[in-house]
Amino acid sequence: MSIEAGLLQTYAGQPAVVLRAPDGASAAVLLHGGQLVSWIPAGGGERLFLSERARYGAGASVRGGVPVIFPQFNERGPLPRHGFARNRPWQVVRAEAGVDDALAVLQLVDDEATRALWPHSFALELTVCIRGDRLDVELAVGNSGAEAFAFMAALHTYLRVAEVEAVRLSGLGGRRFEDFTAGRLRTDDEPALSVEAEVDRIYFNAPSPLELADGPRRLLIESVNFPDTVVWNPWQEKSAELADLAPSDFRRFLCVEAALIGAPASLEAGGHWWGRQTLIAG
Ligand code: TA6
């Protein structure tokens, strides 16, 4: 364990690693869930949405930032929705500011509680690196047991936007997706995705990069080894059912998630997998 003095702090009243790169970029990662909840690129403003009504504490799922989804996506299996990694306390392995970046590595390994839900030995490592206008979030999964296992995973990124109805997400036009709101596969021929109602889509084998235009702000969204992309906004009625969102909060975010859903990864004993989402602010 190597934690530079002063980086272990609190954020929103919760134990967190608070990173600051020499160029002024900053980020905060909660130990709970290994959840990145703030990213401010150098010279810019906050790029992640975190609900003011988010719930914290043992077992909670924090609404906002980048929840780590593992080993199950949504209700596509017998486990609690979106698995358990986001609900567990993680350990800090490393936190430091370098010459031109800042980096945190957090880890989650199996314990009695995870094995009661999912009978496998694993080690997850989340690496968050900030530098200038760029954020890299990398999730690594190791099989530390004697038997193979399969898993799904996602970085459920809540991107902060000024007004969701005004944003345009480019790169997915003409691609086939599973529309969770309609329960069927569809294609949308619009060159850029806009949000005027509930959106809950999984694009399998999605292209990368995507670009989010939010007024004058731009965000490039890249992913590596996460073949699928999820786009989610609950809109008014669904968000009214979510006690951890204020009534107009759905206007303040769009989730664009790097995901591994359609073809779950299989890891032999001793095997490793990793996937990364990169955001570049403009
Ligand atoms: O990623 C989209 C999704 O799977 C939606 O179906 C939606 O309900 C959302 O995740 C949030 O899930 P949560 O359990 O955090 O309320």
PDB file of C-alpha atoms and ligand atoms in Angstrom:
ATOM      1  CA  MET A   1       0.000   0.000   0.000  1.00  0.00           C
ATOM      2  CA  SER A   2       1.418   3.406  -0.970  1.00  0.00           C
ATOM      3  CA  ILE A   3      -0.759   6.393  -0.161  1.00  0.00           C
ATOM      4  CA  GLU A   4       0.706   9.860  -0.462  1.00  0.00           C
ATOM      5  CA  ALA A   5       0.073  12.011   2.609  1.00  0.00           C
ATOM      6  CA  GLY A   6      -3.084  14.105   2.415  1.00  0.00           C
ATOM      7  CA  LEU A   7      -4.796  12.163  -0.376  1.00  0.00           C
ATOM      8  CA  LEU A   8      -6.973  10.128   1.959  1.00  0.00           C
ATOM      9  CA  GLN A   9      -9.735  12.584   2.850  1.00  0.00           C
ATOM     10  CA  THR A  10     -13.502  12.815   2.859  1.00  0.00           C
ATOM     11  CA  TYR A  11     -15.754  13.784  -0.022  1.00  0.00           C
ATOM     12  CA  ALA A  12     -19.475  14.410   0.519  1.00  0.00           C
ATOM     13  CA  GLY A  13     -18.701  13.385   4.106  1.00  0.00           C
ATOM     14  CA  GLN A  14     -17.468   9.932   2.992  1.00  0.00           C
ATOM     15  CA  PRO A  15     -13.972   8.420   3.144  1.00  0.00           C
ATOM     16  CA  ALA A  16     -12.376   9.102  -0.239  1.00  0.00           C
ATOM     17  CA  VAL A  17      -9.168   9.491  -2.165  1.00  0.00           C
ATOM     18  CA  VAL A  18      -9.047  13.073  -3.394  1.00  0.00           C
ATOM     19  CA  LEU A  19      -6.612  13.490  -6.295  1.00  0.00           C
ATOM     20  CA  ARG A  20      -5.121  16.696  -7.632  1.00  0.00           C
ATOM     21  CA  ALA A  21      -2.757  16.686 -10.617  1.00  0.00           C
ATOM     22  CA  PRO A  22      -0.078  19.405 -10.890  1.00  0.00           C
ATOM     23  CA  ASP A  23      -2.044  20.982 -13.785  1.00  0.00           C
ATOM     24  CA  GLY A  24      -5.084  21.487 -11.508  1.00  0.00           C
ATOM     25  CA  ALA A  25      -7.217  18.528 -12.669  1.00  0.00           C
ATOM     26  CA  SER A  26      -8.916  16.842  -9.729  1.00  0.00           C
ATOM     27  CA  ALA A  27     -10.986  13.779  -8.889  1.00  0.00           C
ATOM     28  CA  ALA A  28     -12.528  12.067  -5.878  1.00  0.00           C
ATOM     29  CA  VAL A  29     -13.000   8.310  -5.449  1.00  0.00           C
ATOM     30  CA  LEU A  30     -15.098   6.980  -2.578  1.00  0.00           C
ATOM     31  CA  LEU A  31     -13.762   3.916  -0.791  1.00  0.00           C
ATOM     32  CA  HIS A  32     -17.367   2.726  -0.765  1.00  0.00           C
ATOM     33  CA  GLY A  33     -17.876   1.004  -4.113  1.00  0.00           C
ATOM     34  CA  GLY A  34     -14.483   2.226  -5.406  1.00  0.00           C
ATOM     35  CA  GLN A  35     -16.733   4.880  -6.891  1.00  0.00           C
ATOM     36  CA  LEU A  36     -15.345   7.868  -8.734  1.00  0.00           C
ATOM     37  CA  VAL A  37     -17.748  10.713  -7.855  1.00  0.00           C
ATOM     38  CA  SER A  38     -16.003  13.837  -9.123  1.00  0.00           C
ATOM     39  CA  TRP A  39     -13.787  14.713 -12.071  1.00  0.00           C
ATOM     40  CA  ILE A  40     -12.791  18.268 -12.863  1.00  0.00           C
ATOM     41  CA  PRO A  41     -10.409  18.520 -15.835  1.00  0.00           C
ATOM     42  CA  ALA A  42      -7.652  21.148 -15.688  1.00  0.00           C
ATOM     43  CA  GLY A  43      -9.168  24.599 -16.137  1.00  0.00           C
ATOM     44  CA  GLY A  44     -12.700  23.179 -16.470  1.00  0.00           C
ATOM     45  CA  GLY A  45     -15.823  22.448 -14.456  1.00  0.00           C
ATOM     46  CA  GLU A  46     -17.279  19.291 -12.898  1.00  0.00           C
ATOM     47  CA  ARG A  47     -17.992  16.599 -15.523  1.00  0.00           C
ATOM     48  CA  LEU A  48     -19.705  13.966 -13.375  1.00  0.00           C
ATOM     49  CA  PHE A  49     -23.174  14.099 -11.876  1.00  0.00           C
ATOM     50  CA  LEU A  50     -23.564  13.198  -8.197  1.00  0.00           C
ATOM     51  CA  SER A  51     -27.043  13.426  -6.701  1.00  0.00           C
ATOM     52  CA  GLU A  52     -27.455  15.683  -3.676  1.00  0.00           C
ATOM     53  CA  ARG A  53     -29.883  13.053  -2.431  1.00  0.00           C
ATOM     54  CA  ALA A  54     -27.384  10.194  -2.880  1.00  0.00           C
ATOM     55  CA  ARG A  55     -27.454   7.642  -0.079  1.00  0.00           C
ATOM     56  CA  TYR A  56     -24.232   6.582   1.567  1.00  0.00           C
ATOM     57  CA  GLY A  57     -23.195   3.990   4.095  1.00  0.00           C
ATOM     58  CA  ALA A  58     -23.010   0.210   4.347  1.00  0.00           C
ATOM     59  CA  GLY A  59     -24.728  -1.553   1.475  1.00  0.00           C
ATOM     60  CA  ALA A  60     -25.855   1.660  -0.278  1.00  0.00           C
ATOM     61  CA  SER A  61     -25.636   2.291  -4.024  1.00  0.00           C
ATOM     62  CA  VAL A  62     -24.451   5.861  -4.537  1.00  0.00           C
ATOM     63  CA  ARG A  63     -26.435   7.687  -7.253  1.00  0.00           C
ATOM     64  CA  GLY A  64     -23.902   9.339  -9.527  1.00  0.00           C
ATOM     65  CA  GLY A  65     -20.260   9.295 -10.514  1.00  0.00           C
ATOM     66  CA  VAL A  66     -19.036   5.995 -11.928  1.00  0.00           C
ATOM     67  CA  PRO A  67     -20.571   2.993 -10.130  1.00  0.00           C
ATOM     68  CA  VAL A  68     -18.572  -0.188 -10.797  1.00  0.00           C
ATOM     69  CA  ILE A  69     -20.951  -2.896 -11.990  1.00  0.00           C
ATOM     70  CA  PHE A  70     -19.713  -6.441 -11.326  1.00  0.00           C
ATOM     71  CA  PRO A  71     -20.295  -9.402 -11.715  1.00  0.00           C
ATOM     72  CA  GLN A  72     -23.826  -8.979 -13.137  1.00  0.00           C
ATOM     73  CA  PHE A  73     -25.428  -6.232 -15.203  1.00  0.00           C
ATOM     74  CA  ASN A  74     -28.888  -5.070 -14.112  1.00  0.00           C
ATOM     75  CA  GLU A  75     -31.152  -8.082 -13.495  1.00  0.00           C
ATOM     76  CA  ARG A  76     -29.508 -10.336 -16.092  1.00  0.00           C
ATOM     77  CA  GLY A  77     -28.828 -13.076 -13.556  1.00  0.00           C
ATOM     78  CA  PRO A  78     -29.723 -14.236 -10.056  1.00  0.00           C
ATOM     79  CA  LEU A  79     -27.693 -11.643  -8.117  1.00  0.00           C
ATOM     80  CA  PRO A  80     -28.903  -8.335  -6.707  1.00  0.00           C
ATOM     81  CA  ARG A  81     -29.375  -5.746  -9.459  1.00  0.00           C
ATOM     82  CA  HIS A  82     -26.016  -4.666 -10.921  1.00  0.00           C
ATOM     83  CA  GLY A  83     -24.108  -7.153  -8.735  1.00  0.00           C
ATOM     84  CA  PHE A  84     -22.364  -6.198  -5.519  1.00  0.00           C
ATOM     85  CA  ALA A  85     -19.104  -4.336  -6.241  1.00  0.00           C
ATOM     86  CA  ARG A  86     -20.787  -0.925  -5.966  1.00  0.00           C
ATOM     87  CA  ASN A  87     -22.148  -1.766  -2.520  1.00  0.00           C
ATOM     88  CA  ARG A  88     -18.936  -2.965  -0.878  1.00  0.00           C
ATOM     89  CA  PRO A  89     -16.088  -1.161   0.894  1.00  0.00           C
ATOM     90  CA  TRP A  90     -12.909  -1.127  -1.240  1.00  0.00           C
ATOM     91  CA  GLN A  91      -9.267  -0.763  -0.105  1.00  0.00           C
ATOM     92  CA  VAL A  92      -6.858   1.860  -1.382  1.00  0.00           C
ATOM     93  CA  VAL A  93      -3.741   0.229  -2.855  1.00  0.00           C
ATOM     94  CA  ARG A  94      -2.012   3.348  -4.199  1.00  0.00           C
ATOM     95  CA  ALA A  95      -2.674   7.062  -4.401  1.00  0.00           C
ATOM     96  CA  GLU A  96      -0.172   9.599  -5.647  1.00  0.00           C
ATOM     97  CA  ALA A  97       0.342  12.775  -7.642  1.00  0.00           C
ATOM     98  CA  GLY A  98       3.071  12.387 -10.284  1.00  0.00           C
ATOM     99  CA  VAL A  99       4.970  14.950 -12.347  1.00  0.00           C
ATOM    100  CA  ASP A 100       2.049  15.505 -14.718  1.00  0.00           C
ATOM    101  CA  ASP A 101      -0.801  13.306 -13.472  1.00  0.00           C
ATOM    102  CA  ALA A 102      -2.457  11.873 -10.364  1.00  0.00           C
ATOM    103  CA  LEU A 103      -3.499   8.296  -9.860  1.00  0.00           C
ATOM    104  CA  ALA A 104      -5.449   6.102  -7.460  1.00  0.00           C
ATOM    105  CA  VAL A 105      -5.713   2.318  -7.385  1.00  0.00           C
ATOM    106  CA  LEU A 106      -8.411   0.660  -5.300  1.00  0.00           C
ATOM    107  CA  GLN A 107      -9.066  -3.010  -4.778  1.00  0.00           C
ATOM    108  CA  LEU A 108     -11.949  -5.286  -3.880  1.00  0.00           C
ATOM    109  CA  VAL A 109     -11.425  -8.951  -3.109  1.00  0.00           C
ATOM    110  CA  ASP A 110     -13.927 -11.640  -2.242  1.00  0.00           C
ATOM    111  CA  ASP A 111     -14.986 -12.145   1.343  1.00  0.00           C
ATOM    112  CA  GLU A 112     -17.656 -14.122   3.169  1.00  0.00           C
ATOM    113  CA  ALA A 113     -20.399 -11.704   2.113  1.00  0.00           C
ATOM    114  CA  THR A 114     -19.497 -11.780  -1.600  1.00  0.00           C
ATOM    115  CA  ARG A 115     -19.001 -15.568  -1.569  1.00  0.00           C
ATOM    116  CA  ALA A 116     -22.466 -15.973   0.005  1.00  0.00           C
ATOM    117  CA  LEU A 117     -23.855 -14.262  -3.117  1.00  0.00           C
ATOM    118  CA  TRP A 118     -21.365 -15.495  -5.693  1.00  0.00           C
ATOM    119  CA  PRO A 119     -19.124 -18.457  -4.783  1.00  0.00           C
ATOM    120  CA  HIS A 120     -15.885 -17.302  -6.458  1.00  0.00           C
ATOM    121  CA  SER A 121     -12.508 -15.876  -5.463  1.00  0.00           C
ATOM    122  CA  PHE A 122     -11.645 -12.705  -7.329  1.00  0.00           C
ATOM    123  CA  ALA A 123      -9.641  -9.507  -7.149  1.00  0.00           C
ATOM    124  CA  LEU A 124     -10.956  -6.306  -8.740  1.00  0.00           C
ATOM    125  CA  GLU A 125      -8.662  -3.370  -9.256  1.00  0.00           C
ATOM    126  CA  LEU A 126      -9.910   0.054 -10.265  1.00  0.00           C
ATOM    127  CA  THR A 127      -7.339   2.555 -11.514  1.00  0.00           C
ATOM    128  CA  VAL A 128      -8.296   6.212 -11.889  1.00  0.00           C
ATOM    129  CA  CYS A 129      -5.786   8.479 -13.617  1.00  0.00           C
ATOM    130  CA  ILE A 130      -6.234  12.207 -14.321  1.00  0.00           C
ATOM    131  CA  ARG A 131      -4.102  14.494 -16.398  1.00  0.00           C
ATOM    132  CA  GLY A 132      -5.084  17.773 -18.080  1.00  0.00           C
ATOM    133  CA  ASP A 133      -8.344  17.276 -19.943  1.00  0.00           C
ATOM    134  CA  ARG A 134      -8.218  13.457 -19.708  1.00  0.00           C
ATOM    135  CA  LEU A 135      -9.628  10.842 -17.350  1.00  0.00           C
ATOM    136  CA  ASP A 136      -8.839   7.134 -17.564  1.00  0.00           C
ATOM    137  CA  VAL A 137     -10.844   4.648 -15.517  1.00  0.00           C
ATOM    138  CA  GLU A 138      -9.645   1.082 -15.790  1.00  0.00           C
ATOM    139  CA  LEU A 139     -11.224  -1.984 -14.242  1.00  0.00           C
ATOM    140  CA  ALA A 140      -9.172  -5.180 -13.928  1.00  0.00           C
ATOM    141  CA  VAL A 141     -10.607  -8.521 -12.858  1.00  0.00           C
ATOM    142  CA  GLY A 142      -8.495 -11.428 -11.656  1.00  0.00           C
ATOM    143  CA  ASN A 143      -9.632 -14.959 -10.917  1.00  0.00           C
ATOM    144  CA  SER A 144      -7.822 -15.894  -7.693  1.00  0.00           C
ATOM    145  CA  GLY A 145      -9.732 -19.134  -7.208  1.00  0.00           C
ATOM    146  CA  ALA A 146      -9.310 -22.683  -8.506  1.00  0.00           C
ATOM    147  CA  GLU A 147     -12.360 -22.706 -10.786  1.00  0.00           C
ATOM    148  CA  ALA A 148     -13.309 -20.732 -13.877  1.00  0.00           C
ATOM    149  CA  PHE A 149     -16.025 -18.066 -13.630  1.00  0.00           C
ATOM    150  CA  ALA A 150     -17.913 -15.814 -16.020  1.00  0.00           C
ATOM    151  CA  PHE A 151     -18.914 -12.208 -15.333  1.00  0.00           C
ATOM    152  CA  MET A 152     -20.445  -9.061 -16.750  1.00  0.00           C
ATOM    153  CA  ALA A 153     -19.110  -5.635 -15.876  1.00  0.00           C
ATOM    154  CA  ALA A 154     -19.722  -1.960 -16.553  1.00  0.00           C
ATOM    155  CA  LEU A 155     -18.538   1.501 -15.666  1.00  0.00           C
ATOM    156  CA  HIS A 156     -21.970   3.125 -15.182  1.00  0.00           C
ATOM    157  CA  THR A 157     -20.766   6.679 -15.852  1.00  0.00           C
ATOM    158  CA  TYR A 158     -23.165   9.543 -14.964  1.00  0.00           C
ATOM    159  CA  LEU A 159     -22.061  12.423 -17.214  1.00  0.00           C
ATOM    160  CA  ARG A 160     -23.098  15.843 -15.898  1.00  0.00           C
ATOM    161  CA  VAL A 161     -24.860  17.943 -18.535  1.00  0.00           C
ATOM    162  CA  ALA A 162     -26.365  21.430 -18.477  1.00  0.00           C
ATOM    163  CA  GLU A 163     -29.713  20.295 -19.953  1.00  0.00           C
ATOM    164  CA  VAL A 164     -30.230  16.736 -21.150  1.00  0.00           C
ATOM    165  CA  GLU A 165     -32.744  17.737 -23.846  1.00  0.00           C
ATOM    166  CA  ALA A 166     -30.062  19.848 -25.501  1.00  0.00           C
ATOM    167  CA  VAL A 167     -27.269  17.259 -25.623  1.00  0.00           C
ATOM    168  CA  ARG A 168     -26.358  15.216 -28.678  1.00  0.00           C
ATOM    169  CA  LEU A 169     -24.455  11.933 -28.504  1.00  0.00           C
ATOM    170  CA  SER A 170     -22.733  11.083 -31.793  1.00  0.00           C
ATOM    171  CA  GLY A 171     -21.265   7.785 -32.957  1.00  0.00           C
ATOM    172  CA  LEU A 172     -24.159   5.371 -32.445  1.00  0.00           C
ATOM    173  CA  GLY A 173     -26.375   6.390 -35.384  1.00  0.00           C
ATOM    174  CA  GLY A 174     -27.733   3.465 -37.420  1.00  0.00           C
ATOM    175  CA  ARG A 175     -26.560   0.913 -34.850  1.00  0.00           C
ATOM    176  CA  ARG A 176     -28.823  -1.808 -33.523  1.00  0.00           C
ATOM    177  CA  PHE A 177     -29.607  -1.692 -29.811  1.00  0.00           C
ATOM    178  CA  GLU A 178     -31.741  -3.424 -27.216  1.00  0.00           C
ATOM    179  CA  ASP A 179     -34.375  -0.942 -26.120  1.00  0.00           C
ATOM    180  CA  PHE A 180     -35.148  -1.728 -22.502  1.00  0.00           C
ATOM    181  CA  THR A 181     -38.128   0.655 -22.511  1.00  0.00           C
ATOM    182  CA  ALA A 182     -39.785  -1.288 -25.363  1.00  0.00           C
ATOM    183  CA  GLY A 183     -38.332  -4.767 -24.676  1.00  0.00           C
ATOM    184  CA  ARG A 184     -37.078  -5.255 -28.223  1.00  0.00           C
ATOM    185  CA  LEU A 185     -34.209  -4.672 -30.634  1.00  0.00           C
ATOM    186  CA  ARG A 186     -34.369  -1.449 -32.646  1.00  0.00           C
ATOM    187  CA  THR A 187     -32.307   0.814 -34.832  1.00  0.00           C
ATOM    188  CA  ASP A 188     -32.307   4.575 -34.659  1.00  0.00           C
ATOM    189  CA  ASP A 189     -31.284   6.247 -37.903  1.00  0.00           C
ATOM    190  CA  GLU A 190     -30.716   9.702 -36.432  1.00  0.00           C
ATOM    191  CA  PRO A 191     -27.005  10.532 -36.762  1.00  0.00           C
ATOM    192  CA  ALA A 192     -26.904  11.790 -33.161  1.00  0.00           C
ATOM    193  CA  LEU A 193     -28.884  10.524 -30.207  1.00  0.00           C
ATOM    194  CA  SER A 194     -31.027  13.111 -28.440  1.00  0.00           C
ATOM    195  CA  VAL A 195     -33.039  12.621 -25.249  1.00  0.00           C
ATOM    196  CA  GLU A 196     -36.689  13.653 -25.100  1.00  0.00           C
ATOM    197  CA  ALA A 197     -38.082  10.746 -23.072  1.00  0.00           C
ATOM    198  CA  GLU A 198     -36.800   7.787 -21.065  1.00  0.00           C
ATOM    199  CA  VAL A 199     -33.748   6.217 -22.752  1.00  0.00           C
ATOM    200  CA  ASP A 200     -32.460   2.808 -21.667  1.00  0.00           C
ATOM    201  CA  ARG A 201     -30.440   1.175 -24.442  1.00  0.00           C
ATOM    202  CA  ILE A 202     -27.727  -1.413 -24.781  1.00  0.00           C
ATOM    203  CA  TYR A 203     -25.680  -1.136 -27.970  1.00  0.00           C
ATOM    204  CA  PHE A 204     -23.866  -4.446 -28.435  1.00  0.00           C
ATOM    205  CA  ASN A 205     -20.448  -4.247 -30.097  1.00  0.00           C
ATOM    206  CA  ALA A 206     -20.680  -0.491 -30.130  1.00  0.00           C
ATOM    207  CA  PRO A 207     -18.161   1.748 -31.876  1.00  0.00           C
ATOM    208  CA  SER A 208     -15.668   3.940 -30.041  1.00  0.00           C
ATOM    209  CA  PRO A 209     -15.107   6.851 -29.682  1.00  0.00           C
ATOM    210  CA  LEU A 210     -18.411   8.631 -29.130  1.00  0.00           C
ATOM    211  CA  GLU A 211     -18.801  12.366 -28.745  1.00  0.00           C
ATOM    212  CA  LEU A 212     -21.161  14.152 -26.398  1.00  0.00           C
ATOM    213  CA  ALA A 213     -22.029  17.735 -27.298  1.00  0.00           C
ATOM    214  CA  ASP A 214     -23.452  19.715 -24.390  1.00  0.00           C
ATOM    215  CA  GLY A 215     -23.820  23.345 -25.500  1.00  0.00           C
ATOM    216  CA  PRO A 216     -20.290  24.629 -26.019  1.00  0.00           C
ATOM    217  CA  ARG A 217     -18.783  21.691 -24.104  1.00  0.00           C
ATOM    218  CA  ARG A 218     -17.593  18.532 -25.805  1.00  0.00           C
ATOM    219  CA  LEU A 219     -16.639  15.186 -24.349  1.00  0.00           C
ATOM    220  CA  LEU A 220     -14.894  12.392 -26.212  1.00  0.00           C
ATOM    221  CA  ILE A 221     -15.809   8.971 -24.802  1.00  0.00           C
ATOM    222  CA  GLU A 222     -13.543   6.027 -25.623  1.00  0.00           C
ATOM    223  CA  SER A 223     -13.621   2.463 -24.416  1.00  0.00           C
ATOM    224  CA  VAL A 224     -11.259  -0.470 -24.711  1.00  0.00           C
ATOM    225  CA  ASN A 225     -12.247  -4.099 -24.048  1.00  0.00           C
ATOM    226  CA  PHE A 226     -15.776  -3.044 -23.078  1.00  0.00           C
ATOM    227  CA  PRO A 227     -17.574  -4.083 -26.282  1.00  0.00           C
ATOM    228  CA  ASP A 228     -21.010  -2.740 -25.334  1.00  0.00           C
ATOM    229  CA  THR A 229     -22.315   0.745 -24.574  1.00  0.00           C
ATOM    230  CA  VAL A 230     -25.333   1.540 -22.415  1.00  0.00           C
ATOM    231  CA  VAL A 231     -27.115   4.878 -22.669  1.00  0.00           C
ATOM    232  CA  TRP A 232     -29.542   5.713 -19.865  1.00  0.00           C
ATOM    233  CA  ASN A 233     -31.699   8.564 -18.693  1.00  0.00           C
ATOM    234  CA  PRO A 234     -34.746   7.771 -16.554  1.00  0.00           C
ATOM    235  CA  TRP A 235     -36.703  10.903 -17.564  1.00  0.00           C
ATOM    236  CA  GLN A 236     -39.411  12.380 -15.354  1.00  0.00           C
ATOM    237  CA  GLU A 237     -41.709   9.471 -14.399  1.00  0.00           C
ATOM    238  CA  LYS A 238     -38.997   6.873 -13.720  1.00  0.00           C
ATOM    239  CA  SER A 239     -36.828   9.317 -11.789  1.00  0.00           C
ATOM    240  CA  ALA A 240     -39.833  10.192  -9.583  1.00  0.00           C
ATOM    241  CA  GLU A 241     -39.640   6.557  -8.408  1.00  0.00           C
ATOM    242  CA  LEU A 242     -35.999   6.998  -7.396  1.00  0.00           C
ATOM    243  CA  ALA A 243     -35.837   8.479  -3.894  1.00  0.00           C
ATOM    244  CA  ASP A 244     -32.189   9.428  -4.336  1.00  0.00           C
ATOM    245  CA  LEU A 245     -32.882  11.863  -7.205  1.00  0.00           C
ATOM    246  CA  ALA A 246     -34.467  15.322  -6.946  1.00  0.00           C
ATOM    247  CA  PRO A 247     -37.412  15.906  -9.346  1.00  0.00           C
ATOM    248  CA  SER A 248     -35.434  17.808 -11.993  1.00  0.00           C
ATOM    249  CA  ASP A 249     -32.162  15.857 -11.631  1.00  0.00           C
ATOM    250  CA  PHE A 250     -32.842  13.744 -14.728  1.00  0.00           C
ATOM    251  CA  ARG A 251     -32.111  16.915 -16.713  1.00  0.00           C
ATOM    252  CA  ARG A 252     -28.616  17.124 -15.258  1.00  0.00           C
ATOM    253  CA  PHE A 253     -27.138  13.814 -16.456  1.00  0.00           C
ATOM    254  CA  LEU A 254     -26.830  11.248 -19.196  1.00  0.00           C
ATOM    255  CA  CYS A 255     -25.293   7.865 -18.400  1.00  0.00           C
ATOM    256  CA  VAL A 256     -22.954   6.601 -21.117  1.00  0.00           C
ATOM    257  CA  GLU A 257     -21.608   3.308 -19.834  1.00  0.00           C
ATOM    258  CA  ALA A 258     -18.686   1.190 -20.981  1.00  0.00           C
ATOM    259  CA  ALA A 259     -20.050  -2.325 -20.610  1.00  0.00           C
ATOM    260  CA  LEU A 260     -19.462  -6.037 -21.037  1.00  0.00           C
ATOM    261  CA  ILE A 261     -22.935  -7.560 -21.179  1.00  0.00           C
ATOM    262  CA  GLY A 262     -23.757  -9.444 -24.384  1.00  0.00           C
ATOM    263  CA  ALA A 263     -20.842 -11.872 -24.223  1.00  0.00           C
ATOM    264  CA  PRO A 264     -19.824 -12.243 -20.547  1.00  0.00           C
ATOM    265  CA  ALA A 265     -16.078 -12.800 -20.034  1.00  0.00           C
ATOM    266  CA  SER A 266     -14.879 -16.220 -18.851  1.00  0.00           C
ATOM    267  CA  LEU A 267     -11.785 -16.389 -16.688  1.00  0.00           C
ATOM    268  CA  GLU A 268      -9.900 -19.565 -15.980  1.00  0.00           C
ATOM    269  CA  ALA A 269      -8.200 -19.970 -12.581  1.00  0.00           C
ATOM    270  CA  GLY A 270      -5.418 -17.375 -12.480  1.00  0.00           C
ATOM    271  CA  GLY A 271      -6.854 -15.516 -15.500  1.00  0.00           C
ATOM    272  CA  HIS A 272      -7.117 -11.739 -15.923  1.00  0.00           C
ATOM    273  CA  TRP A 273      -9.306  -9.294 -17.850  1.00  0.00           C
ATOM    274  CA  TRP A 274      -9.281  -5.539 -18.040  1.00  0.00           C
ATOM    275  CA  GLY A 275     -11.346  -2.798 -19.649  1.00  0.00           C
ATOM    276  CA  ARG A 276     -11.021   0.957 -19.757  1.00  0.00           C
ATOM    277  CA  GLN A 277     -13.168   4.038 -20.320  1.00  0.00           C
ATOM    278  CA  THR A 278     -11.453   7.292 -21.242  1.00  0.00           C
ATOM    279  CA  LEU A 279     -13.089  10.712 -21.189  1.00  0.00           C
ATOM    280  CA  ILE A 280     -11.451  13.711 -22.878  1.00  0.00           C
ATOM    281  CA  ALA A 281     -12.986  17.094 -22.171  1.00  0.00           C
ATOM    282  CA  GLY A 282     -13.135  19.852 -24.768  1.00  0.00           C
TER     283      GLY A 282
HETATM  284  O1  TA6 B   1     -27.632   1.079 -16.952  1.00  0.00           O
HETATM  285  C1  TA6 B   1     -28.986   1.359 -17.080  1.00  0.00           C
HETATM  286  C2  TA6 B   1     -29.719   0.651 -15.964  1.00  0.00           C
HETATM  287  O2  TA6 B   1     -29.487  -0.729 -16.030  1.00  0.00           O
HETATM  288  C3  TA6 B   1     -31.197   1.022 -16.088  1.00  0.00           C
HETATM  289  O3  TA6 B   1     -32.028  -0.031 -16.485  1.00  0.00           O
HETATM  290  C4  TA6 B   1     -31.510   1.678 -14.785  1.00  0.00           C
HETATM  291  O4  TA6 B   1     -32.549   1.283 -14.066  1.00  0.00           O
HETATM  292  C5  TA6 B   1     -30.178   1.962 -14.173  1.00  0.00           C
HETATM  293  O5  TA6 B   1     -29.248   1.086 -14.698  1.00  0.00           O
HETATM  294  C6  TA6 B   1     -29.981   2.324 -12.725  1.00  0.00           C
HETATM  295  O6  TA6 B   1     -30.010   1.233 -11.873  1.00  0.00           O
HETATM  296  P1  TA6 B   1     -29.939   1.437 -10.313  1.00  0.00           P
HETATM  297  O7  TA6 B   1     -29.984   0.056  -9.720  1.00  0.00           O
HETATM  298  O8  TA6 B   1     -28.649   2.161 -10.018  1.00  0.00           O
HETATM  299  O9  TA6 B   1     -31.135   2.295  -9.932  1.00  0.00           O
END
